[in-house]
Short mmCIF file of C-alpha atoms and ligand atoms in Angstrom, two decimals:
data_model
loop_
_atom_site.label_atom_id
_atom_site.label_comp_id
_atom_site.label_asym_id
_atom_site.label_seq_id
_atom_site.Cartn_x
_atom_site.Cartn_y
_atom_site.Cartn_z
CA UNK A 216 -34.11 -63.90 -103.08
CA UNK A 217 -34.46 -62.15 -106.40
CA UNK A 218 -38.21 -61.92 -105.93
CA UNK A 219 -37.85 -60.37 -102.49
CA UNK A 220 -35.50 -57.77 -103.87
CA UNK A 221 -37.76 -56.88 -106.76
CA UNK A 222 -40.57 -56.27 -104.30
CA UNK A 223 -38.65 -53.77 -102.22
CA UNK A 224 -39.98 -50.24 -102.78
CA UNK A 225 -38.06 -48.32 -105.42
CA UNK A 226 -37.25 -45.48 -103.03
CA UNK A 227 -35.50 -47.91 -100.68
CA UNK A 228 -33.49 -49.45 -103.48
CA UNK A 229 -32.41 -46.07 -104.84
CA UNK A 230 -31.45 -44.87 -101.42
CA UNK A 231 -29.46 -47.97 -100.60
CA UNK A 232 -27.60 -47.77 -103.90
CA UNK A 233 -25.95 -44.49 -102.87
CA UNK A 234 -24.52 -46.01 -99.71
CA UNK A 235 -23.94 -49.61 -100.69
CA UNK A 236 -21.55 -49.43 -103.59
CA UNK A 237 -19.37 -52.01 -105.18
CA UNK A 238 -16.13 -51.12 -103.46
CA UNK A 239 -13.86 -53.36 -101.41
CA UNK A 240 -13.91 -50.84 -98.55
CA UNK A 241 -17.71 -50.55 -98.39
CA UNK A 242 -19.12 -51.86 -95.11
CA UNK A 243 -22.53 -50.16 -95.10
CA UNK A 244 -25.25 -52.75 -94.54
CA UNK A 245 -28.81 -52.55 -95.95
CA UNK A 246 -30.14 -51.97 -92.45
CA UNK A 247 -27.97 -48.87 -92.05
CA UNK A 248 -28.63 -47.62 -95.58
CA UNK A 249 -32.33 -47.63 -94.78
CA UNK A 250 -31.82 -45.39 -91.77
CA UNK A 251 -30.08 -42.70 -93.78
CA UNK A 252 -32.46 -40.01 -94.94
CA UNK A 253 -35.10 -40.49 -92.24
CA UNK A 254 -34.14 -36.99 -91.06
CA UNK A 255 -35.70 -37.21 -87.61
CA UNK A 256 -34.08 -33.88 -86.75
CA UNK A 257 -36.22 -32.27 -89.46
CA UNK A 258 -39.47 -33.98 -88.46
CA UNK A 259 -41.75 -31.49 -86.76
CA UNK A 260 -42.76 -32.42 -83.20
CA UNK A 261 -40.26 -35.27 -83.05
CA UNK A 262 -38.42 -35.05 -79.69
CA UNK A 263 -35.08 -34.63 -81.50
CA UNK A 264 -36.55 -31.76 -83.51
CA UNK A 265 -37.97 -30.15 -80.38
CA UNK A 266 -34.58 -30.25 -78.61
CA UNK A 267 -32.81 -28.96 -81.68
CA UNK A 268 -35.21 -26.00 -82.00
CA UNK A 269 -34.82 -25.22 -78.34
CA UNK A 270 -31.04 -24.99 -78.67
CA UNK A 271 -31.31 -22.96 -81.88
CA UNK A 272 -33.68 -20.50 -80.20
CA UNK A 273 -31.06 -19.88 -77.50
CA UNK A 274 -28.41 -18.96 -80.07
CA UNK A 275 -30.83 -16.74 -81.96
CA UNK A 276 -30.73 -15.40 -85.48
CA UNK A 277 -27.05 -14.45 -85.20
CA UNK A 278 -26.20 -18.04 -85.91
CA UNK A 279 -26.73 -19.55 -89.34
CA UNK A 280 -28.52 -22.88 -89.36
CA UNK A 281 -27.45 -25.89 -91.41
CA UNK A 282 -29.47 -29.08 -91.16
CA UNK A 283 -29.44 -30.64 -94.57
CA UNK A 284 -25.91 -31.61 -95.44
CA UNK A 285 -25.10 -34.85 -97.20
CA UNK A 286 -24.28 -37.51 -94.59
CA UNK A 287 -21.67 -38.92 -96.95
CA UNK A 288 -18.48 -36.96 -96.38
CA UNK A 289 -14.90 -37.45 -97.49
CA UNK A 290 -12.32 -38.79 -95.07
CA UNK A 291 -10.66 -35.39 -95.48
CA UNK A 292 -13.75 -33.65 -94.10
CA UNK A 293 -14.38 -36.18 -91.36
CA UNK A 294 -10.79 -36.67 -90.19
CA UNK A 295 -7.93 -34.81 -91.92
CA UNK A 296 -9.46 -31.32 -91.74
CA UNK A 297 -9.90 -31.94 -88.01
CA UNK A 298 -6.30 -33.10 -87.52
CA UNK A 299 -7.44 -36.61 -86.59
CA UNK A 300 -4.32 -38.73 -87.12
CA UNK A 301 -4.21 -41.67 -89.57
CA UNK A 302 -3.96 -44.24 -86.79
CA UNK A 303 -6.86 -42.86 -84.73
CA UNK A 304 -9.30 -45.63 -83.71
CA UNK A 305 -12.24 -43.55 -84.98
CA UNK A 306 -11.00 -44.11 -88.53
CA UNK A 307 -11.01 -47.88 -88.32
CA UNK A 308 -13.42 -49.96 -90.33
CA UNK A 309 -14.49 -51.65 -87.11
CA UNK A 310 -15.86 -48.29 -85.89
CA UNK A 311 -16.86 -46.42 -89.04
CA UNK A 312 -19.09 -47.05 -92.07
CA UNK A 313 -17.01 -46.60 -95.19
CA UNK A 314 -18.74 -45.95 -98.50
CA UNK A 315 -15.48 -46.05 -100.45
CA UNK A 316 -11.84 -45.81 -99.40
CA UNK A 317 -12.15 -42.01 -99.36
CA UNK A 318 -15.71 -41.47 -98.13
CA UNK A 319 -17.68 -42.42 -95.04
CA UNK A 320 -21.07 -41.92 -93.41
CA UNK A 321 -20.11 -39.01 -91.16
CA UNK A 322 -19.19 -40.13 -87.65
CA UNK A 323 -19.76 -36.64 -86.25
CA UNK A 324 -21.14 -33.29 -87.38
CA UNK A 325 -17.67 -31.77 -86.85
CA UNK A 326 -17.08 -33.10 -90.39
CA UNK A 327 -18.82 -29.95 -91.70
CA UNK A 328 -16.93 -27.37 -89.64
CA UNK A 329 -14.15 -26.69 -92.11
CA UNK A 330 -16.31 -26.38 -95.23
CA UNK A 331 -18.41 -23.67 -93.59
CA UNK A 332 -15.38 -21.84 -92.24
CA UNK A 333 -13.82 -21.92 -95.69
CA UNK A 334 -17.03 -20.50 -97.14
CA UNK A 335 -16.73 -17.56 -94.77
CA UNK A 336 -19.37 -18.45 -92.15
CA UNK A 337 -18.40 -17.26 -88.69
CA UNK A 338 -21.28 -18.33 -86.45
CA UNK A 339 -23.29 -21.40 -87.21
CA UNK A 340 -25.09 -24.46 -85.92
CA UNK A 341 -25.09 -27.63 -87.93
CA UNK A 342 -27.33 -30.60 -87.12
CA UNK A 343 -27.44 -34.01 -88.71
CA UNK A 344 -27.58 -37.77 -88.42
CA UNK A 345 -24.24 -39.49 -87.70
CA UNK A 346 -23.23 -43.13 -87.90
CA UNK A 347 -20.97 -45.34 -85.81
CA UNK A 348 -20.51 -49.06 -85.47
CA UNK A 349 -20.98 -49.69 -81.79
CA UNK A 350 -22.28 -51.92 -79.04
CA UNK A 351 -25.99 -52.71 -78.69
CA UNK A 352 -27.98 -51.58 -75.67
CA UNK A 353 -30.73 -49.15 -74.69
CA UNK A 354 -28.53 -46.08 -75.17
CA UNK A 355 -26.51 -47.06 -78.27
CA UNK A 356 -27.82 -47.16 -81.80
CA UNK A 357 -25.66 -47.13 -84.95
CA UNK A 358 -27.34 -43.92 -86.11
CA UNK A 359 -27.87 -40.89 -83.91
CA UNK A 360 -27.94 -37.10 -84.17
CA UNK A 361 -25.48 -34.39 -83.29
CA UNK A 362 -25.37 -30.64 -83.30
CA UNK A 363 -22.18 -28.75 -83.95
CA UNK A 364 -21.78 -25.10 -83.02
CA UNK A 365 -19.03 -22.74 -84.15
CA UNK A 366 -18.30 -19.10 -83.40
CA UNK A 367 -15.33 -17.02 -84.53
CA UNK A 368 -14.91 -13.97 -82.34
CA UNK A 369 -11.39 -12.54 -82.31
CA UNK A 370 -9.02 -11.32 -85.00
CA UNK A 371 -5.30 -10.83 -84.77
CA UNK A 372 -1.89 -12.15 -85.60
CA UNK A 373 0.12 -14.42 -83.37
CA UNK A 374 3.61 -15.53 -84.23
CA UNK A 375 3.42 -18.97 -82.69
CA UNK A 376 0.98 -21.47 -81.27
CA UNK A 377 2.42 -20.96 -77.81
CA UNK A 378 2.04 -17.22 -78.04
CA UNK A 379 -1.60 -17.69 -78.99
CA UNK A 380 -2.30 -20.22 -76.24
CA UNK A 381 -0.89 -17.87 -73.61
CA UNK A 382 -2.58 -14.76 -74.96
CA UNK A 383 -5.46 -12.94 -73.30
CA UNK A 384 -7.40 -13.42 -76.57
CA UNK A 385 -7.28 -17.19 -76.10
CA UNK A 386 -8.63 -16.68 -72.61
CA UNK A 387 -11.40 -14.46 -73.99
CA UNK A 388 -12.45 -17.17 -76.44
CA UNK A 389 -12.48 -19.88 -73.75
CA UNK A 390 -14.45 -17.65 -71.43
CA UNK A 391 -17.03 -16.79 -74.09
CA UNK A 392 -17.35 -20.49 -74.87
CA UNK A 393 -17.99 -21.46 -71.27
CA UNK A 394 -20.44 -18.64 -70.55
CA UNK A 395 -22.36 -19.33 -73.77
CA UNK A 396 -22.66 -23.06 -73.16
CA UNK A 397 -23.62 -22.68 -69.52
CA UNK A 398 -26.42 -20.35 -70.65
CA UNK A 399 -27.41 -22.88 -73.30
CA UNK A 400 -27.90 -25.76 -70.85
CA UNK A 401 -29.80 -23.47 -68.46
CA UNK A 402 -32.07 -22.54 -71.36
CA UNK A 403 -32.56 -26.14 -72.49
CA UNK A 404 -33.08 -27.63 -69.04
CA UNK A 405 -35.12 -24.65 -67.80
CA UNK A 406 -33.74 -25.01 -64.31
CA UNK A 407 -32.51 -21.43 -64.08
CA UNK A 408 -29.22 -20.94 -62.30
CA UNK A 409 -29.95 -23.86 -59.98
CA UNK A 410 -28.64 -26.33 -62.55
CA UNK A 411 -25.25 -27.51 -61.28
CA UNK A 412 -22.50 -27.71 -63.86
CA UNK A 413 -18.87 -28.69 -63.90
CA UNK A 414 -16.14 -28.26 -66.48
CA UNK A 415 -13.52 -30.90 -67.09
CA UNK A 416 -10.42 -30.70 -69.23
CA UNK A 417 -10.59 -33.03 -72.18
CA UNK A 418 -8.73 -33.81 -75.37
CA UNK A 419 -9.90 -33.52 -78.97
CA UNK A 420 -7.43 -33.26 -81.85
CA UNK A 421 -9.32 -30.29 -83.32
CA UNK A 422 -9.57 -28.03 -80.26
CA UNK A 423 -6.92 -26.62 -77.95
CA UNK A 424 -7.65 -26.32 -75.09
CA UNK A 425 -10.56 -28.78 -74.97
CA UNK A 426 -13.28 -29.18 -72.36
CA UNK A 427 -16.25 -31.25 -71.44
CA UNK A 428 -19.37 -29.92 -69.74
CA UNK A 429 -21.24 -32.08 -67.23
CA UNK A 430 -24.47 -31.25 -65.46
CA UNK A 431 -25.91 -32.66 -62.26
CA UNK A 432 -29.22 -34.19 -63.27
CA UNK A 433 -31.37 -36.14 -60.84
CA UNK A 434 -28.41 -36.68 -58.56
CA UNK A 435 -25.96 -37.89 -61.19
CA UNK A 436 -23.29 -36.15 -63.22
CA UNK A 437 -24.07 -36.40 -66.89
CA UNK A 438 -21.76 -35.49 -69.75
CA UNK A 439 -23.53 -33.07 -72.10
CA UNK A 440 -21.02 -31.96 -74.67
CA UNK A 441 -17.43 -31.67 -75.84
CA UNK A 442 -15.99 -28.35 -76.89
CA UNK A 443 -12.93 -26.17 -77.07
CA UNK A 444 -11.01 -23.35 -78.66
CA UNK A 445 -10.63 -24.26 -82.34
CA UNK A 446 -7.12 -25.57 -83.00
CA UNK A 447 -4.99 -23.15 -84.98
CA UNK A 448 -4.11 -26.01 -87.35
CA UNK A 449 -7.79 -26.43 -88.26
CA UNK A 450 -8.15 -22.71 -89.00
CA UNK A 451 -4.96 -22.66 -91.07
CA UNK A 452 -6.32 -25.45 -93.26
CA UNK A 453 -9.40 -23.25 -93.85
CA UNK A 454 -7.35 -20.14 -94.67
CA UNK A 455 -8.74 -18.22 -91.72
CA UNK A 456 -5.58 -18.28 -89.62
CA UNK A 457 -6.02 -14.64 -88.53
CA UNK A 458 -9.29 -15.47 -86.76
CA UNK A 459 -9.96 -17.43 -83.58
CA UNK A 460 -13.05 -18.96 -82.05
CA UNK A 461 -14.68 -21.93 -80.39
CA UNK A 462 -16.61 -25.06 -81.32
CA UNK A 463 -18.79 -27.57 -79.53
CA UNK A 464 -20.56 -30.80 -80.39
CA UNK A 465 -23.42 -32.50 -78.60
CA UNK A 466 -25.56 -35.60 -79.02
CA UNK A 467 -29.28 -34.87 -79.30
CA UNK A 468 -30.51 -38.34 -78.25
CA UNK A 469 -28.82 -38.25 -74.89
CA UNK A 470 -30.37 -34.86 -74.09
CA UNK A 471 -33.79 -35.91 -75.37
CA UNK A 472 -33.70 -39.16 -73.39
CA UNK A 473 -33.22 -37.35 -70.09
CA UNK A 474 -35.44 -34.37 -70.83
CA UNK A 475 -38.41 -36.35 -72.12
CA UNK A 476 -37.72 -39.44 -69.97
CA UNK A 477 -37.40 -41.67 -73.05
CA UNK A 478 -35.96 -44.99 -71.82
CA UNK A 479 -34.77 -46.61 -75.05
CA UNK A 480 -32.90 -45.03 -77.95
CA UNK A 481 -34.78 -47.14 -80.50
CA UNK A 482 -38.01 -45.33 -79.63
CA UNK A 483 -36.82 -42.31 -81.62
CA UNK A 484 -37.12 -44.47 -84.75
CA UNK A 485 -40.49 -46.06 -84.01
CA UNK A 486 -43.54 -45.39 -86.17
CA UNK A 487 -45.89 -46.15 -83.28
CA UNK A 488 -48.55 -43.42 -82.90
CA UNK A 489 -48.55 -44.11 -79.13
CA UNK A 490 -45.08 -42.54 -79.18
CA UNK A 491 -45.60 -39.69 -81.62
CA UNK A 492 -49.00 -38.59 -80.31
CA UNK A 493 -47.32 -37.64 -77.03
CA UNK A 494 -45.25 -34.84 -78.57
CA UNK A 495 -47.67 -33.01 -80.83
CA UNK A 496 -47.52 -29.85 -78.71
CA UNK A 497 -43.88 -29.31 -79.62
CA UNK A 498 -43.05 -28.92 -75.91
CA UNK A 499 -40.78 -30.92 -73.66
CA UNK A 500 -43.20 -33.27 -71.89
CA UNK A 501 -42.57 -36.45 -69.91
CA UNK A 502 -42.90 -39.57 -72.01
CA UNK A 503 -45.57 -41.93 -70.64
CA UNK A 504 -44.37 -45.45 -71.29
CA UNK A 505 -46.96 -47.59 -72.98
CA UNK A 506 -46.91 -51.28 -72.26
CA UNK A 507 -43.74 -52.86 -73.52
CA UNK A 508 -43.95 -56.07 -75.44
CA UNK A 509 -42.21 -58.99 -73.74
CA UNK A 510 -38.55 -59.70 -74.44
CA UNK A 511 -37.16 -62.97 -75.72
CA UNK A 512 -33.68 -63.97 -74.52
CA UNK A 513 -31.33 -66.20 -76.48
CA UNK A 514 -27.77 -67.14 -75.61
CA UNK A 515 -25.07 -67.87 -78.13
CA UNK A 516 -21.71 -69.29 -77.14
CA UNK A 517 -18.66 -69.87 -79.27
CA UNK A 518 -14.89 -70.33 -79.30
CA UNK A 519 -13.06 -67.40 -80.83
CA UNK A 520 -10.84 -68.14 -83.84
CA UNK A 521 -7.42 -69.52 -82.85
CA UNK A 522 -5.69 -66.27 -83.86
CA UNK A 523 -8.22 -64.37 -81.68
CA UNK A 524 -9.06 -62.32 -84.73
CA UNK A 525 -12.54 -61.29 -83.65
CA UNK A 526 -14.12 -57.84 -83.62
CA UNK A 527 -17.10 -57.60 -81.32
CA UNK A 528 -18.59 -54.89 -83.52
CA UNK A 529 -18.69 -57.31 -86.45
CA UNK A 530 -20.80 -59.65 -84.35
CA UNK A 531 -23.12 -56.84 -83.25
CA UNK A 532 -23.49 -55.72 -86.84
CA UNK A 533 -24.39 -59.22 -87.95
CA UNK A 534 -27.15 -59.29 -85.33
CA UNK A 535 -28.38 -55.88 -86.53
CA UNK A 536 -28.39 -57.09 -90.07
CA UNK A 537 -30.43 -60.18 -89.29
CA UNK A 538 -32.73 -58.78 -86.59
CA UNK A 539 -32.91 -55.07 -87.41
CA UNK A 540 -34.22 -53.15 -84.43
CA UNK A 541 -35.75 -56.28 -82.90
CA UNK A 542 -32.44 -56.69 -81.12
CA UNK A 543 -32.54 -54.62 -77.96
CA UNK A 544 -29.31 -55.60 -76.29
CA UNK A 545 -26.35 -57.92 -76.60
CA UNK A 546 -24.44 -58.53 -73.42
CA UNK A 547 -21.31 -60.59 -72.89
CA UNK A 548 -22.33 -62.84 -69.99
CA UNK A 549 -19.40 -65.24 -69.86
CA UNK A 550 -15.85 -65.34 -71.13
CA UNK A 551 -13.08 -67.77 -70.23
CA UNK A 552 -9.89 -69.27 -71.55
CA UNK A 553 -9.61 -73.04 -71.78
CA UNK A 554 -6.65 -74.02 -69.56
CA UNK A 555 -5.30 -76.63 -71.98
CA UNK A 556 -6.13 -75.40 -75.49
CA UNK A 557 -5.82 -71.71 -74.48
CA UNK A 558 -8.79 -70.93 -76.68
CA UNK A 559 -11.23 -68.25 -75.56
CA UNK A 560 -14.93 -68.89 -75.24
CA UNK A 561 -17.54 -66.12 -75.22
CA UNK A 562 -21.19 -66.33 -74.39
CA UNK A 563 -23.49 -63.47 -75.39
CA UNK A 564 -27.08 -63.00 -74.28
CA UNK A 565 -29.18 -61.47 -77.03
CA UNK A 566 -32.36 -59.70 -75.94
CA UNK A 567 -34.96 -59.50 -78.68
CA UNK A 568 -37.92 -57.19 -78.27
CA UNK A 569 -40.08 -55.23 -80.63
CA UNK A 570 -41.19 -51.71 -79.85
CA UNK A 571 -44.32 -52.27 -81.89
CA UNK A 572 -45.62 -55.86 -81.48
CA UNK A 573 -45.27 -59.28 -79.82
CA UNK A 574 -42.58 -61.51 -81.23
CA UNK A 575 -43.27 -65.11 -82.12
CA UNK A 576 -41.04 -68.03 -81.12
CA UNK A 577 -40.82 -69.09 -84.72
CA UNK A 578 -39.44 -65.80 -86.02
CA UNK A 579 -36.93 -65.41 -83.20
CA UNK A 580 -35.73 -69.00 -83.54
CA UNK A 581 -35.20 -68.36 -87.22
CA UNK A 582 -33.21 -65.20 -86.58
CA UNK A 583 -31.16 -66.87 -83.85
CA UNK A 584 -30.43 -69.88 -86.09
CA UNK A 585 -29.18 -67.61 -88.88
CA UNK A 586 -27.15 -65.61 -86.38
CA UNK A 587 -25.43 -68.84 -85.28
CA UNK A 588 -24.90 -69.98 -88.83
CA UNK A 589 -23.61 -66.63 -90.14
CA UNK A 590 -21.38 -66.03 -87.11
CA UNK A 591 -19.68 -69.36 -87.72
CA UNK A 592 -19.28 -68.66 -91.42
CA UNK A 593 -18.39 -64.99 -91.49
CA UNK A 594 -16.55 -64.53 -88.21
CA UNK A 595 -14.89 -67.95 -88.11
CA UNK A 596 -16.02 -68.70 -84.58
CA UNK A 597 -16.73 -72.24 -83.49
CA UNK A 598 -20.20 -72.66 -82.04
CA UNK A 599 -20.51 -74.49 -78.77
N1 DAH B 77 -17.02 -34.35 -82.64
C1 DAH B 77 -16.94 -34.73 -81.25
C2 DAH B 77 -17.56 -36.11 -81.05
O1 DAH B 77 -18.32 -36.55 -81.86
C3 DAH B 77 -17.65 -33.74 -80.36
C4 DAH B 77 -16.97 -32.43 -80.34
C5 DAH B 77 -16.01 -32.17 -79.38
C6 DAH B 77 -17.26 -31.42 -81.25
C7 DAH B 77 -15.36 -30.96 -79.31
C8 DAH B 77 -16.63 -30.20 -81.22
C9 DAH B 77 -15.65 -29.98 -80.22
O2 DAH B 77 -16.87 -29.22 -82.06
O3 DAH B 77 -15.05 -28.76 -80.17
O4 DAH B 77 -17.31 -36.75 -80.07
#
C-alpha cells in the first residue's frame, strides 16, 4: 500500500491533497480529486471547448469571459449567496462533495455569480467543471461542465419585490433574456429559425421568475438550460440592489453529446487518439464511433440494513472508487420486501466496460469481489 502510494506521480499527490483533507466532513474520493484540474473546457479542439467557444462567439466581446476559477468554493458562494435554503437537497453530503464543513467542489457555476456582481461586472460568461454525486449511466458522470451567463440591463428603484415583479422593467428583462437565449440556441445549433423551441416556467431559488428552455431535436423535446430574472435578494446581497438583470446556466456535455453525436459521457475524459483526432478542425462534426470494447456484466444482490439506512449514491461512489471509469452503468434490476422479515433486498447490475481496451475476467472479478466486500463493510448491507 505504502509502496503504491509512493509511486504515484507527485503532481497527482499534490493535487489530491488540496481536495482530500483531514476533515470529518470531507467526502472527496481520490478518483474525484484526480478529475479536478483536467480543464477539458480549456483544451483546444476538445468538443466541450468547441461548444463553449461557439456560445462565447454569439455573446461577443461585450461579455467578459471567466474560465479559470477555483472549483473549491465556500458554501456561502455555492448556496447562501443564491438563497438556497439550509435544508435544500443539493446541500446534502449524499449529493455534494464537501472539502470541509464550509467548502465544497462547486455543484454549479452559479456559485461564481455573486462574486463577479460584487466586483462590478455586469455582463459575463463563466465556464467551469462542476461536481455532483449522482447515478451511473451513459449520461451521468460525477464531474461535468457548465456555463453561467449574467447580464444586468436596467437601473431603477422599486419599493417592494411585488412592485418590481409587476413592473414593465421586469418584463423588459425577461423579454431580453428570452430573445437572447433563443438567438443563442439558433447560433449553436445552426438550424436558423427552423429550430423549434418552447419555454416552460420553472423554479430556482436565485431567479424570479424562472424559466427553462427546451428545443425540439430529432423529434424529441430536450431541456437545454435553466434561467430567469435574477432574484432581488441575490442582488441585495451583492450591494447592487438598484440594478436588475438575468442569468442562465447550461450543461456543456448535454449539448456536445447531441451536437457531435457522442453516445457516452465518459468519452469526454478519454485519452484515446481515435476520439481526439476526430475534432482537430475545431468544428462541430459527427462523431464516428470506433469499435467499442465488450462489456462485462456482474450482478450484486444484498439486503439493506434493518433501519433501511442506505444511500444509493454511497454505493455508486464505492463502485466509482474501485472501478474508476471502467464502470459504465449501475442499474437496479430487482427490489422486493421479504413478506415475513420485512427486509428489503436490492439487486444491481453493474456494467463494466473500458473505453480504451478489453477487460480481463481476472481484473473484473477482483473489482467485483472488493465491491461486495466493501459494500458489506462500509454500507452495512448483507450480501445474498
Ligand atoms: N445552477 C442551475 C443548475 O445547476 C442552473 C441555472 C438555472 C443557472 C437558472 C442560472 C439560472 O443562472 O438563472 O441546475
